[in-house]
Amino acid sequence: MTITTVIHKTGLGVCIAGGALAAIGALMQSPALWQPGLVMLTTGFAAGAGYWTNLRSYQFTLWIIAGFVAAMTWSTDLIVWGGFNITHKWIVFLVIQATMFSMGTKLTIQDFIDVAKMPWAVFIGTFCHFVIMPLLGLSITLIFDFPPEVAVGILLIGSCPSGLSSTVMVYIANANLALAVSIAAVSTLAATVMTPLWVNLLAGSMIDIQLTAMVMDVVKIVLIPIGAAILHDYLKTYAGVQGRRTVQTLAGISAIWLLYMLTGGWDTLFGSASADAQMYAVVLNFVAGGIIWALFYNWLYGRVAGVKKIMPTISMMGIIFFTTTAAAAGRDNLVQVGFLLCFAMLMHNLGGFLIGYLMSRWIFRMDVQSARTVAFEVGLQNGGMASGLAAAMGKLATVGLASAVMTPLGNVSGSLLANYWRKKDARQAQAQSESSPAQPVSEPLSKG
């Protein structure tokens, strides 16, 4: 029995025990019993679902749901540990940088080169993403009367690029994976400008949006970690001796600079500087850290065989963290607008799938597999980035609510759609196989 099978069976055991405890607690009207039972039920099922082959593609979604349930059940206990709140801005920044870097390791310089092979398809996917979802989000905020900061959260998630889950869904659906990776790469880079611009344009009248500050936040939590991952790919694939020495020199200068910052250099150079100068200096420090980390990870990559395999897991854990903490931080607000917000975000998500597919298929005349890819890339957003920006604003409990709701809903709907398309293709292939006439077998000529 493998360790994976043990984990699955243990998870199912926890699930059954949790279900029994939740049922007893509900009958006795005892929160002390049904609350932990409910959490055990969802987490146990998430861990054990991989026991069945047909449910393995849903495990990531089930873990997100389990985190969401835990957040709604034990909100304060999940985010406050010994008086320290784990939703602190810098904690969120570090986690999202780790998440974005691990996502970035799935991108390569070749992916950006491949964009030139299908520029029209990549343009269509990126164009649809940054037009459909922001405007669809605006329509939803006009239809529903949400508090201003919750409405800003809807506009924010609509203005973010596609995330890790969209590529996963494209893979499950047997759609155009190369196109998905290219769209994700381009939309992530474009988000450095497009996300702040859309949020400022659509939400600037609702709350105070500092455009330059938001651009710098996107650079810190998206562009720098992705850039570090691409720098690692350069060192791994393209850099010769001279290229590696250049990066090592830059890393050495960066290390000296950061050491100087930590030993009083910040106060000397920027202590009395303007807020803008300090903001740019912080970005410079992040860039220096990114260069050092890229070189360190490249060194680790060449010496630890399993480091590459854990990167997707880190990405998924990061997304679960953002969903759970945002839901826990905003639990009270979510209780007030919960059902309506869930309905609105489901409209946003399904509308992205539908409009993205129809535009790419009917207007731009893309093939079916590519249209499915665009549907996923449009309908599924980078919830981690939205949560990180909400935390940077200091409004995770309100602006971060939409991403906390959109992430589990999008993964559930995306998983269902991906598996539906996968099974539809399998049925069509089987039907074609059965309808094809059997080729006659020629008899050998008899001798004599």
CSV table of C-alpha atoms in Angstrom, one decimal, residues 24 142 237 284 352 408 437:
chain,number,residue,atom,x,y,z
A,24,ILE,CA,-25.1,14.3,16.0
A,142,LEU,CA,-24.8,48.3,-11.5
A,237,THR,CA,18.3,26.9,-20.7
A,284,LEU,CA,14.1,48.3,-6.0
A,352,GLY,CA,-17.0,34.9,-18.7
A,408,PRO,CA,-14.2,28.3,-5.1
A,437,PRO,CA,-16.9,0.4,-41.2
